[in-house]
């Protein structure tokens, strides 16, 4: 395999000159540059990119941890991350965890072993003590409120946004409000659950565990929610749904079951995805693509820790 010394011998120049040509150094005589380029072409020389990165102290790779890749929420985040990585001439390493802790740990190990320059965790599974143990090895960026921890983050205040939506439904006259959620173990989910319980306490409303629907991530999960509601003797009059996809599934299945929306069941979704616009679903708008852009810029910024809270707006449509 041709190396830099071979190129120098073929071109009749020094190793330093070859190095300057390979790194696009401006101070090389055109005659010598052309000689080196000819040698590269004739020898089919391939630069060892790992060696280049090692010399620069960077891989120009950023890891992105996400639980699933086929959900619109995470797809929108990745769209923003990828857009900014392209502008900054970085590549991405996507690590899908399926919420398995060992896969998240493997991503953290990649940071420790300098296989990536930074790590974005879109939905965290490891505890804080684990995350903190890896902070010395490079930038770790979270998509949640870090509560003053020594990591950068761009995040939504899920407690505040959930409370805003619940208060809105209360002002609309609803007293039997339920909610749909992906999982109950995540940090953001815990903030939402706390907001829900505080909301019930605030208005002296009873807690009904049947009004809380878990594992709601995809369009088809709306079927299951409506099947459960149709069997209740005292169903909720409104649902706060943490995914517009699920809200759309609920909306579609409800029509098939002759459940009128919003007369029998009001809906508020989350994210303001295109499907919410098409189906006129009231939703909480989260600018996920912009969140993704900010996450990436934080991941390549090693000089300071920054926190950015993203505001959430309610987009009122016909489902309330």
PDB file of C-alpha atoms in Angstrom:
ATOM      1  CA  UNK A   1       0.000   0.000   0.000  1.00  0.00           C
ATOM      2  CA  UNK A   2       1.353   3.395  -1.009  1.00  0.00           C
ATOM      3  CA  UNK A   3       2.297   5.704   1.831  1.00  0.00           C
ATOM      4  CA  UNK A   4       3.308   9.340   2.061  1.00  0.00           C
ATOM      5  CA  UNK A   5       7.002   8.527   1.701  1.00  0.00           C
ATOM      6  CA  UNK A   6       6.306   6.633  -1.533  1.00  0.00           C
ATOM      7  CA  UNK A   7       4.422   9.634  -2.898  1.00  0.00           C
ATOM      8  CA  UNK A   8       7.334  11.931  -2.062  1.00  0.00           C
ATOM      9  CA  UNK A   9       9.768   9.648  -3.905  1.00  0.00           C
ATOM     10  CA  UNK A  10       7.492   9.355  -6.960  1.00  0.00           C
ATOM     11  CA  UNK A  11       6.925  13.123  -7.144  1.00  0.00           C
ATOM     12  CA  UNK A  12      10.555  14.036  -6.406  1.00  0.00           C
ATOM     13  CA  UNK A  13       9.582  16.238  -3.466  1.00  0.00           C
ATOM     14  CA  UNK A  14       9.890  16.150   0.317  1.00  0.00           C
ATOM     15  CA  UNK A  15       7.464  14.382   2.656  1.00  0.00           C
ATOM     16  CA  UNK A  16       6.577  17.819   4.031  1.00  0.00           C
ATOM     17  CA  UNK A  17       5.495  19.001   0.588  1.00  0.00           C
ATOM     18  CA  UNK A  18       3.294  15.924   0.119  1.00  0.00           C
ATOM     19  CA  UNK A  19       1.712  16.571   3.517  1.00  0.00           C
ATOM     20  CA  UNK A  20       0.994  20.174   2.571  1.00  0.00           C
ATOM     21  CA  UNK A  21      -0.676  19.122  -0.670  1.00  0.00           C
ATOM     22  CA  UNK A  22      -2.817  16.522   1.121  1.00  0.00           C
ATOM     23  CA  UNK A  23      -3.939  19.170   3.626  1.00  0.00           C
ATOM     24  CA  UNK A  24      -4.564  21.841   0.974  1.00  0.00           C
ATOM     25  CA  UNK A  25      -1.824  24.063   2.309  1.00  0.00           C
ATOM     26  CA  UNK A  26      -1.652  27.287   0.257  1.00  0.00           C
ATOM     27  CA  UNK A  27       2.140  27.690   0.258  1.00  0.00           C
ATOM     28  CA  UNK A  28       3.149  25.019  -2.265  1.00  0.00           C
ATOM     29  CA  UNK A  29       4.544  25.794  -5.698  1.00  0.00           C
ATOM     30  CA  UNK A  30       2.123  24.811  -8.428  1.00  0.00           C
ATOM     31  CA  UNK A  31       4.741  22.651 -10.169  1.00  0.00           C
ATOM     32  CA  UNK A  32       5.306  20.582  -7.038  1.00  0.00           C
ATOM     33  CA  UNK A  33       1.549  20.401  -6.291  1.00  0.00           C
ATOM     34  CA  UNK A  34       0.866  18.960  -9.741  1.00  0.00           C
ATOM     35  CA  UNK A  35       3.699  16.432  -9.327  1.00  0.00           C
ATOM     36  CA  UNK A  36       2.202  15.209  -6.054  1.00  0.00           C
ATOM     37  CA  UNK A  37      -1.324  15.056  -7.504  1.00  0.00           C
ATOM     38  CA  UNK A  38      -0.022  13.013 -10.441  1.00  0.00           C
ATOM     39  CA  UNK A  39       1.703  10.598  -8.054  1.00  0.00           C
ATOM     40  CA  UNK A  40      -1.522  10.258  -6.051  1.00  0.00           C
ATOM     41  CA  UNK A  41      -3.487   9.441  -9.201  1.00  0.00           C
ATOM     42  CA  UNK A  42      -0.967   6.941 -10.591  1.00  0.00           C
ATOM     43  CA  UNK A  43      -0.601   5.103  -7.280  1.00  0.00           C
ATOM     44  CA  UNK A  44      -4.326   5.224  -6.392  1.00  0.00           C
ATOM     45  CA  UNK A  45      -3.253   6.555  -3.000  1.00  0.00           C
ATOM     46  CA  UNK A  46      -5.964   6.541  -0.306  1.00  0.00           C
ATOM     47  CA  UNK A  47      -5.456   8.803   2.653  1.00  0.00           C
ATOM     48  CA  UNK A  48      -5.812   7.133   6.053  1.00  0.00           C
ATOM     49  CA  UNK A  49      -8.662   9.179   7.439  1.00  0.00           C
ATOM     50  CA  UNK A  50      -8.265   7.687  10.923  1.00  0.00           C
ATOM     51  CA  UNK A  51      -4.696   8.936  11.027  1.00  0.00           C
ATOM     52  CA  UNK A  52      -5.853  12.375   9.886  1.00  0.00           C
ATOM     53  CA  UNK A  53      -8.472  12.505  12.617  1.00  0.00           C
ATOM     54  CA  UNK A  54      -5.959  11.310  15.188  1.00  0.00           C
ATOM     55  CA  UNK A  55      -3.560  14.091  14.218  1.00  0.00           C
ATOM     56  CA  UNK A  56      -6.319  16.671  14.553  1.00  0.00           C
ATOM     57  CA  UNK A  57      -7.679  15.205  17.789  1.00  0.00           C
ATOM     58  CA  UNK A  58     -11.168  14.864  16.281  1.00  0.00           C
ATOM     59  CA  UNK A  59     -13.236  12.196  14.543  1.00  0.00           C
ATOM     60  CA  UNK A  60     -15.822  14.654  13.171  1.00  0.00           C
ATOM     61  CA  UNK A  61     -18.452  12.169  14.295  1.00  0.00           C
ATOM     62  CA  UNK A  62     -21.284  12.867  16.757  1.00  0.00           C
ATOM     63  CA  UNK A  63     -23.284  10.049  18.316  1.00  0.00           C
ATOM     64  CA  UNK A  64     -27.074  10.328  18.545  1.00  0.00           C
ATOM     65  CA  UNK A  65     -28.860   8.034  20.999  1.00  0.00           C
ATOM     66  CA  UNK A  66     -32.550   7.503  20.327  1.00  0.00           C
ATOM     67  CA  UNK A  67     -34.890   4.736  21.490  1.00  0.00           C
ATOM     68  CA  UNK A  68     -36.566   4.184  18.097  1.00  0.00           C
ATOM     69  CA  UNK A  69     -35.900   5.567  14.644  1.00  0.00           C
ATOM     70  CA  UNK A  70     -39.351   5.195  13.081  1.00  0.00           C
ATOM     71  CA  UNK A  71     -41.268   7.575  15.346  1.00  0.00           C
ATOM     72  CA  UNK A  72     -42.006  11.081  13.953  1.00  0.00           C
ATOM     73  CA  UNK A  73     -40.868  12.767  17.199  1.00  0.00           C
ATOM     74  CA  UNK A  74     -37.349  11.336  17.000  1.00  0.00           C
ATOM     75  CA  UNK A  75     -37.276  11.566  13.209  1.00  0.00           C
ATOM     76  CA  UNK A  76     -37.863  15.323  13.465  1.00  0.00           C
ATOM     77  CA  UNK A  77     -35.075  15.682  16.040  1.00  0.00           C
ATOM     78  CA  UNK A  78     -32.680  13.760  13.778  1.00  0.00           C
ATOM     79  CA  UNK A  79     -33.681  15.938  10.822  1.00  0.00           C
ATOM     80  CA  UNK A  80     -32.565  19.030  12.743  1.00  0.00           C
ATOM     81  CA  UNK A  81     -29.397  17.350  14.015  1.00  0.00           C
ATOM     82  CA  UNK A  82     -28.477  16.105  10.530  1.00  0.00           C
ATOM     83  CA  UNK A  83     -29.111  19.510   8.962  1.00  0.00           C
ATOM     84  CA  UNK A  84     -26.684  21.222  11.309  1.00  0.00           C
ATOM     85  CA  UNK A  85     -24.113  18.419  11.119  1.00  0.00           C
ATOM     86  CA  UNK A  86     -24.030  18.794   7.328  1.00  0.00           C
ATOM     87  CA  UNK A  87     -23.367  22.532   7.629  1.00  0.00           C
ATOM     88  CA  UNK A  88     -20.494  21.875  10.006  1.00  0.00           C
ATOM     89  CA  UNK A  89     -19.022  18.977   7.991  1.00  0.00           C
ATOM     90  CA  UNK A  90     -19.674  16.336  10.641  1.00  0.00           C
ATOM     91  CA  UNK A  91     -21.156  12.861  10.254  1.00  0.00           C
ATOM     92  CA  UNK A  92     -23.594  11.174  12.614  1.00  0.00           C
ATOM     93  CA  UNK A  93     -23.531   7.798  14.325  1.00  0.00           C
ATOM     94  CA  UNK A  94     -27.113   6.767  15.162  1.00  0.00           C
ATOM     95  CA  UNK A  95     -27.466   4.409  18.130  1.00  0.00           C
ATOM     96  CA  UNK A  96     -30.956   2.933  18.516  1.00  0.00           C
ATOM     97  CA  UNK A  97     -31.414   1.599  22.053  1.00  0.00           C
ATOM     98  CA  UNK A  98     -35.023   0.352  22.197  1.00  0.00           C
ATOM     99  CA  UNK A  99     -34.777   1.768  25.739  1.00  0.00           C
ATOM    100  CA  UNK A 100     -32.168  -0.870  26.654  1.00  0.00           C
ATOM    101  CA  UNK A 101     -29.656   0.458  29.146  1.00  0.00           C
ATOM    102  CA  UNK A 102     -26.713  -1.575  27.841  1.00  0.00           C
ATOM    103  CA  UNK A 103     -27.019   0.014  24.400  1.00  0.00           C
ATOM    104  CA  UNK A 104     -26.947   3.476  25.917  1.00  0.00           C
ATOM    105  CA  UNK A 105     -23.885   2.443  27.892  1.00  0.00           C
ATOM    106  CA  UNK A 106     -22.237   1.282  24.663  1.00  0.00           C
ATOM    107  CA  UNK A 107     -22.784   4.764  23.216  1.00  0.00           C
ATOM    108  CA  UNK A 108     -21.202   6.334  26.303  1.00  0.00           C
ATOM    109  CA  UNK A 109     -18.256   3.982  25.883  1.00  0.00           C
ATOM    110  CA  UNK A 110     -17.820   5.238  22.314  1.00  0.00           C
ATOM    111  CA  UNK A 111     -17.379   8.733  23.761  1.00  0.00           C
ATOM    112  CA  UNK A 112     -14.883   7.478  26.328  1.00  0.00           C
ATOM    113  CA  UNK A 113     -12.873   5.651  23.663  1.00  0.00           C
ATOM    114  CA  UNK A 114     -12.780   8.772  21.460  1.00  0.00           C
ATOM    115  CA  UNK A 115     -14.714   7.082  18.664  1.00  0.00           C
ATOM    116  CA  UNK A 116     -17.013  10.123  18.604  1.00  0.00           C
ATOM    117  CA  UNK A 117     -16.485  13.788  19.518  1.00  0.00           C
ATOM    118  CA  UNK A 118     -19.787  14.276  21.335  1.00  0.00           C
ATOM    119  CA  UNK A 119     -22.971  12.441  22.281  1.00  0.00           C
ATOM    120  CA  UNK A 120     -26.600  13.580  22.015  1.00  0.00           C
ATOM    121  CA  UNK A 121     -29.065  11.549  24.096  1.00  0.00           C
ATOM    122  CA  UNK A 122     -32.587  12.188  22.810  1.00  0.00           C
ATOM    123  CA  UNK A 123     -34.250  10.042  25.476  1.00  0.00           C
ATOM    124  CA  UNK A 124     -32.237   8.927  28.486  1.00  0.00           C
ATOM    125  CA  UNK A 125     -32.399   5.538  30.178  1.00  0.00           C
ATOM    126  CA  UNK A 126     -29.244   5.554  32.351  1.00  0.00           C
ATOM    127  CA  UNK A 127     -29.312   7.216  35.761  1.00  0.00           C
ATOM    128  CA  UNK A 128     -27.564  10.521  36.474  1.00  0.00           C
ATOM    129  CA  UNK A 129     -24.645   8.894  38.274  1.00  0.00           C
ATOM    130  CA  UNK A 130     -23.832   6.890  35.139  1.00  0.00           C
ATOM    131  CA  UNK A 131     -24.069   9.918  32.860  1.00  0.00           C
ATOM    132  CA  UNK A 132     -21.879  12.011  35.159  1.00  0.00           C
ATOM    133  CA  UNK A 133     -19.159   9.348  35.116  1.00  0.00           C
ATOM    134  CA  UNK A 134     -18.706   9.922  31.367  1.00  0.00           C
ATOM    135  CA  UNK A 135     -18.755  13.743  31.364  1.00  0.00           C
ATOM    136  CA  UNK A 136     -14.912  14.031  31.487  1.00  0.00           C
ATOM    137  CA  UNK A 137     -14.616  12.224  28.149  1.00  0.00           C
ATOM    138  CA  UNK A 138     -16.466  14.737  25.973  1.00  0.00           C
ATOM    139  CA  UNK A 139     -19.654  16.754  25.495  1.00  0.00           C
ATOM    140  CA  UNK A 140     -22.884  14.998  26.461  1.00  0.00           C
ATOM    141  CA  UNK A 141     -26.083  16.796  25.452  1.00  0.00           C
ATOM    142  CA  UNK A 142     -29.553  15.919  26.709  1.00  0.00           C
ATOM    143  CA  UNK A 143     -33.050  16.604  25.442  1.00  0.00           C
ATOM    144  CA  UNK A 144     -34.420  17.133  28.957  1.00  0.00           C
ATOM    145  CA  UNK A 145     -34.097  19.593  31.815  1.00  0.00           C
ATOM    146  CA  UNK A 146     -30.709  18.770  33.417  1.00  0.00           C
ATOM    147  CA  UNK A 147     -31.636  20.545  36.668  1.00  0.00           C
ATOM    148  CA  UNK A 148     -28.271  22.246  36.925  1.00  0.00           C
ATOM    149  CA  UNK A 149     -26.195  19.167  36.145  1.00  0.00           C
ATOM    150  CA  UNK A 150     -22.903  19.635  34.299  1.00  0.00           C
ATOM    151  CA  UNK A 151     -24.222  18.778  30.821  1.00  0.00           C
ATOM    152  CA  UNK A 152     -25.654  20.924  28.050  1.00  0.00           C
ATOM    153  CA  UNK A 153     -29.325  20.537  27.158  1.00  0.00           C
ATOM    154  CA  UNK A 154     -32.058  21.822  24.904  1.00  0.00           C
ATOM    155  CA  UNK A 155     -35.361  20.840  26.394  1.00  0.00           C
ATOM    156  CA  UNK A 156     -39.089  21.313  26.829  1.00  0.00           C
ATOM    157  CA  UNK A 157     -40.518  22.009  30.266  1.00  0.00           C
ATOM    158  CA  UNK A 158     -42.903  19.053  30.106  1.00  0.00           C
ATOM    159  CA  UNK A 159     -44.437  19.878  33.471  1.00  0.00           C
ATOM    160  CA  UNK A 160     -45.334  23.400  32.354  1.00  0.00           C
ATOM    161  CA  UNK A 161     -46.547  22.376  28.883  1.00  0.00           C
ATOM    162  CA  UNK A 162     -48.683  19.549  30.279  1.00  0.00           C
ATOM    163  CA  UNK A 163     -50.205  21.856  32.867  1.00  0.00           C
ATOM    164  CA  UNK A 164     -50.924  24.455  30.179  1.00  0.00           C
ATOM    165  CA  UNK A 165     -52.835  21.880  28.107  1.00  0.00           C
ATOM    166  CA  UNK A 166     -54.726  20.515  31.116  1.00  0.00           C
ATOM    167  CA  UNK A 167     -55.766  24.003  32.239  1.00  0.00           C
ATOM    168  CA  UNK A 168     -56.945  24.701  28.700  1.00  0.00           C
ATOM    169  CA  UNK A 169     -59.178  21.602  28.734  1.00  0.00           C
ATOM    170  CA  UNK A 170     -60.492  22.578  32.169  1.00  0.00           C
ATOM    171  CA  UNK A 171     -61.452  26.028  30.886  1.00  0.00           C
ATOM    172  CA  UNK A 172     -63.306  24.262  28.074  1.00  0.00           C
ATOM    173  CA  UNK A 173     -65.475  22.632  30.720  1.00  0.00           C
ATOM    174  CA  UNK A 174     -63.834  19.213  31.006  1.00  0.00           C
ATOM    175  CA  UNK A 175     -63.583  17.564  34.418  1.00  0.00           C
ATOM    176  CA  UNK A 176     -62.849  13.972  33.384  1.00  0.00           C
ATOM    177  CA  UNK A 177     -59.510  14.315  31.621  1.00  0.00           C
ATOM    178  CA  UNK A 178     -57.161  11.457  30.834  1.00  0.00           C
ATOM    179  CA  UNK A 179     -53.841  11.257  29.039  1.00  0.00           C
ATOM    180  CA  UNK A 180     -51.867   8.948  26.744  1.00  0.00           C
ATOM    181  CA  UNK A 181     -48.148   8.474  27.152  1.00  0.00           C
ATOM    182  CA  UNK A 182     -45.338   6.425  25.600  1.00  0.00           C
ATOM    183  CA  UNK A 183     -43.785   5.157  28.816  1.00  0.00           C
ATOM    184  CA  UNK A 184     -43.989   6.080  32.502  1.00  0.00           C
ATOM    185  CA  UNK A 185     -40.349   5.480  33.415  1.00  0.00           C
ATOM    186  CA  UNK A 186     -38.738   8.315  31.429  1.00  0.00           C
ATOM    187  CA  UNK A 187     -37.743  11.616  33.026  1.00  0.00           C
ATOM    188  CA  UNK A 188     -40.081  13.641  30.823  1.00  0.00           C
ATOM    189  CA  UNK A 189     -42.918  11.208  31.538  1.00  0.00           C
ATOM    190  CA  UNK A 190     -42.426  11.683  35.257  1.00  0.00           C
ATOM    191  CA  UNK A 191     -42.743  15.460  34.855  1.00  0.00           C
ATOM    192  CA  UNK A 192     -45.977  14.944  32.912  1.00  0.00           C
ATOM    193  CA  UNK A 193     -47.382  12.590  35.534  1.00  0.00           C
ATOM    194  CA  UNK A 194     -46.531  15.052  38.296  1.00  0.00           C
ATOM    195  CA  UNK A 195     -48.260  17.847  36.361  1.00  0.00           C
ATOM    196  CA  UNK A 196     -51.346  15.649  35.950  1.00  0.00           C
ATOM    197  CA  UNK A 197     -51.527  14.811  39.644  1.00  0.00           C
ATOM    198  CA  UNK A 198     -50.950  18.450  40.633  1.00  0.00           C
ATOM    199  CA  UNK A 199     -53.656  19.508  38.187  1.00  0.00           C
ATOM    200  CA  UNK A 200     -56.176  17.109  39.775  1.00  0.00           C
ATOM    201  CA  UNK A 201     -55.235  18.357  43.237  1.00  0.00           C
ATOM    202  CA  UNK A 202     -55.493  21.988  42.131  1.00  0.00           C
ATOM    203  CA  UNK A 203     -59.105  21.536  41.019  1.00  0.00           C
ATOM    204  CA  UNK A 204     -60.041  18.880  43.596  1.00  0.00           C
ATOM    205  CA  UNK A 205     -60.675  16.245  40.921  1.00  0.00           C
ATOM    206  CA  UNK A 206     -60.434  12.488  41.575  1.00  0.00           C
ATOM    207  CA  UNK A 207     -57.634  10.368  40.114  1.00  0.00           C
ATOM    208  CA  UNK A 208     -58.870   7.546  37.906  1.00  0.00           C
ATOM    209  CA  UNK A 209     -56.071   5.142  36.885  1.00  0.00           C
ATOM    210  CA  UNK A 210     -58.188   3.952  33.942  1.00  0.00           C
ATOM    211  CA  UNK A 211     -57.776   7.398  32.378  1.00  0.00           C
ATOM    212  CA  UNK A 212     -54.009   6.921  31.975  1.00  0.00           C
ATOM    213  CA  UNK A 213     -52.992   5.007  28.828  1.00  0.00           C
ATOM    214  CA  UNK A 214     -49.421   3.724  28.488  1.00  0.00           C
ATOM    215  CA  UNK A 215     -47.361   2.442  25.531  1.00  0.00           C
ATOM    216  CA  UNK A 216     -48.980   4.933  23.164  1.00  0.00           C
ATOM    217  CA  UNK A 217     -46.404   5.674  20.455  1.00  0.00           C
ATOM    218  CA  UNK A 218     -47.888   4.946  17.061  1.00  0.00           C
ATOM    219  CA  UNK A 219     -51.018   5.539  14.997  1.00  0.00           C
ATOM    220  CA  UNK A 220     -52.389   2.063  15.671  1.00  0.00           C
ATOM    221  CA  UNK A 221     -52.184   2.580  19.449  1.00  0.00           C
ATOM    222  CA  UNK A 222     -55.183   4.893  19.060  1.00  0.00           C
ATOM    223  CA  UNK A 223     -57.287   1.793  18.330  1.00  0.00           C
ATOM    224  CA  UNK A 224     -56.442   0.318  21.708  1.00  0.00           C
ATOM    225  CA  UNK A 225     -57.265   3.546  23.511  1.00  0.00           C
ATOM    226  CA  UNK A 226     -60.705   3.831  21.913  1.00  0.00           C
ATOM    227  CA  UNK A 227     -61.454   0.143  22.569  1.00  0.00           C
ATOM    228  CA  UNK A 228     -60.702   0.719  26.259  1.00  0.00           C
ATOM    229  CA  UNK A 229     -62.787   3.897  26.435  1.00  0.00           C
ATOM    230  CA  UNK A 230     -65.777   2.296  24.701  1.00  0.00           C
ATOM    231  CA  UNK A 231     -65.909  -0.351  27.445  1.00  0.00           C
ATOM    232  CA  UNK A 232     -65.905   2.172  30.328  1.00  0.00           C
ATOM    233  CA  UNK A 233     -69.090   2.979  32.181  1.00  0.00           C
ATOM    234  CA  UNK A 234     -67.672   6.414  33.017  1.00  0.00           C
ATOM    235  CA  UNK A 235     -65.244   7.335  30.208  1.00  0.00           C
ATOM    236  CA  UNK A 236     -63.094  10.489  30.081  1.00  0.00           C
ATOM    237  CA  UNK A 237     -64.506  13.486  28.225  1.00  0.00           C
ATOM    238  CA  UNK A 238     -61.058  14.634  27.061  1.00  0.00           C
ATOM    239  CA  UNK A 239     -57.619  13.198  26.404  1.00  0.00           C
ATOM    240  CA  UNK A 240     -54.217  14.834  26.367  1.00  0.00           C
ATOM    241  CA  UNK A 241     -52.148  12.736  23.946  1.00  0.00           C
ATOM    242  CA  UNK A 242     -48.345  13.038  23.899  1.00  0.00           C
ATOM    243  CA  UNK A 243     -48.126  12.129  20.193  1.00  0.00           C
ATOM    244  CA  UNK A 244     -50.075  13.551  17.248  1.00  0.00           C
ATOM    245  CA  UNK A 245     -49.755  10.135  15.608  1.00  0.00           C
ATOM    246  CA  UNK A 246     -51.659   8.516  18.465  1.00  0.00           C
ATOM    247  CA  UNK A 247     -54.169  11.383  18.528  1.00  0.00           C
ATOM    248  CA  UNK A 248     -54.817  10.793  14.823  1.00  0.00           C
ATOM    249  CA  UNK A 249     -55.347   7.084  15.501  1.00  0.00           C
ATOM    250  CA  UNK A 250     -57.790   7.920  18.280  1.00  0.00           C
ATOM    251  CA  UNK A 251     -59.617  10.358  16.019  1.00  0.00           C
ATOM    252  CA  UNK A 252     -59.938   7.814  13.193  1.00  0.00           C
ATOM    253  CA  UNK A 253     -61.065   4.934  15.404  1.00  0.00           C
ATOM    254  CA  UNK A 254     -63.504   7.131  17.330  1.00  0.00           C
ATOM    255  CA  UNK A 255     -65.371   7.966  14.114  1.00  0.00           C
ATOM    256  CA  UNK A 256     -65.683   4.255  13.355  1.00  0.00           C
ATOM    257  CA  UNK A 257     -67.125   3.681  16.842  1.00  0.00           C
ATOM    258  CA  UNK A 258     -69.560   6.614  16.476  1.00  0.00           C
ATOM    259  CA  UNK A 259     -67.750   8.537  19.215  1.00  0.00           C
ATOM    260  CA  UNK A 260     -68.079  12.175  18.292  1.00  0.00           C
ATOM    261  CA  UNK A 261     -64.998  14.387  18.519  1.00  0.00           C
ATOM    262  CA  UNK A 262     -65.042  16.790  20.258  1.00  0.00           C
ATOM    263  CA  UNK A 263     -68.626  16.361  21.557  1.00  0.00           C
ATOM    264  CA  UNK A 264     -68.041  12.970  23.191  1.00  0.00           C
ATOM    265  CA  UNK A 265     -64.274  13.107  23.440  1.00  0.00           C
ATOM    266  CA  UNK A 266     -62.016  16.149  23.094  1.00  0.00           C
ATOM    267  CA  UNK A 267     -58.406  15.686  21.975  1.00  0.00           C
ATOM    268  CA  UNK A 268     -55.203  17.657  22.421  1.00  0.00           C
ATOM    269  CA  UNK A 269     -52.102  16.219  20.778  1.00  0.00           C
ATOM    270  CA  UNK A 270     -48.407  17.084  20.939  1.00  0.00           C
ATOM    271  CA  UNK A 271     -45.765  18.200  18.410  1.00  0.00           C
ATOM    272  CA  UNK A 272     -47.960  19.781  15.673  1.00  0.00           C
ATOM    273  CA  UNK A 273     -46.958  17.168  13.120  1.00  0.00           C
ATOM    274  CA  UNK A 274     -48.303  17.370   9.535  1.00  0.00           C
ATOM    275  CA  UNK A 275     -50.944  14.752  10.395  1.00  0.00           C
ATOM    276  CA  UNK A 276     -52.351  17.070  13.089  1.00  0.00           C
ATOM    277  CA  UNK A 277     -52.660  19.871  10.552  1.00  0.00           C
ATOM    278  CA  UNK A 278     -54.332  17.584   8.002  1.00  0.00           C
ATOM    279  CA  UNK A 279     -56.854  16.240  10.517  1.00  0.00           C
ATOM    280  CA  UNK A 280     -57.473  19.562  12.314  1.00  0.00           C
ATOM    281  CA  UNK A 281     -56.259  18.227  15.672  1.00  0.00           C
ATOM    282  CA  UNK A 282     -55.606  20.721  18.461  1.00  0.00           C
ATOM    283  CA  UNK A 283     -52.013  20.243  19.547  1.00  0.00           C
ATOM    284  CA  UNK A 284     -49.096  21.612  21.518  1.00  0.00           C
ATOM    285  CA  UNK A 285     -46.507  22.776  19.001  1.00  0.00           C
ATOM    286  CA  UNK A 286     -42.908  21.773  19.687  1.00  0.00           C
ATOM    287  CA  UNK A 287     -40.323  22.973  17.111  1.00  0.00           C
ATOM    288  CA  UNK A 288     -38.495  19.648  17.074  1.00  0.00           C
ATOM    289  CA  UNK A 289     -36.316  20.325  14.027  1.00  0.00           C
ATOM    290  CA  UNK A 290     -35.035  23.506  15.655  1.00  0.00           C
ATOM    291  CA  UNK A 291     -34.447  21.584  18.899  1.00  0.00           C
ATOM    292  CA  UNK A 292     -32.330  19.114  16.913  1.00  0.00           C
ATOM    293  CA  UNK A 293     -30.218  21.901  15.437  1.00  0.00           C
ATOM    294  CA  UNK A 294     -29.517  23.343  18.864  1.00  0.00           C
ATOM    295  CA  UNK A 295     -28.645  19.911  20.285  1.00  0.00           C
ATOM    296  CA  UNK A 296     -26.004  19.382  17.605  1.00  0.00           C
ATOM    297  CA  UNK A 297     -24.375  22.782  18.098  1.00  0.00           C
ATOM    298  CA  UNK A 298     -24.144  22.087  21.811  1.00  0.00           C
ATOM    299  CA  UNK A 299     -22.552  18.698  21.095  1.00  0.00           C
ATOM    300  CA  UNK A 300     -19.620  20.219  19.179  1.00  0.00           C
ATOM    301  CA  UNK A 301     -19.126  23.062  21.657  1.00  0.00           C
ATOM    302  CA  UNK A 302     -16.622  21.858  24.236  1.00  0.00           C
ATOM    303  CA  UNK A 303     -15.944  25.262  25.748  1.00  0.00           C
ATOM    304  CA  UNK A 304     -19.100  25.811  27.801  1.00  0.00           C
ATOM    305  CA  UNK A 305     -22.229  24.217  29.249  1.00  0.00           C
ATOM    306  CA  UNK A 306     -25.474  25.761  27.991  1.00  0.00           C
ATOM    307  CA  UNK A 307     -29.160  25.222  28.762  1.00  0.00           C
ATOM    308  CA  UNK A 308     -31.893  26.198  26.318  1.00  0.00           C
ATOM    309  CA  UNK A 309     -35.569  25.861  27.211  1.00  0.00           C
ATOM    310  CA  UNK A 310     -37.916  25.728  24.211  1.00  0.00           C
ATOM    311  CA  UNK A 311     -41.333  27.324  24.496  1.00  0.00           C
ATOM    312  CA  UNK A 312     -44.441  25.302  23.600  1.00  0.00           C
ATOM    313  CA  UNK A 313     -47.482  26.900  21.969  1.00  0.00           C
ATOM    314  CA  UNK A 314     -51.026  25.564  21.886  1.00  0.00           C
ATOM    315  CA  UNK A 315     -52.489  25.392  18.354  1.00  0.00           C
ATOM    316  CA  UNK A 316     -56.274  25.338  18.684  1.00  0.00           C
ATOM    317  CA  UNK A 317     -58.252  23.404  16.078  1.00  0.00           C
ATOM    318  CA  UNK A 318     -61.514  21.431  15.900  1.00  0.00           C
ATOM    319  CA  UNK A 319     -60.890  18.543  18.301  1.00  0.00           C
ATOM    320  CA  UNK A 320     -61.720  20.429  21.516  1.00  0.00           C
TER     321      UNK A 320
END
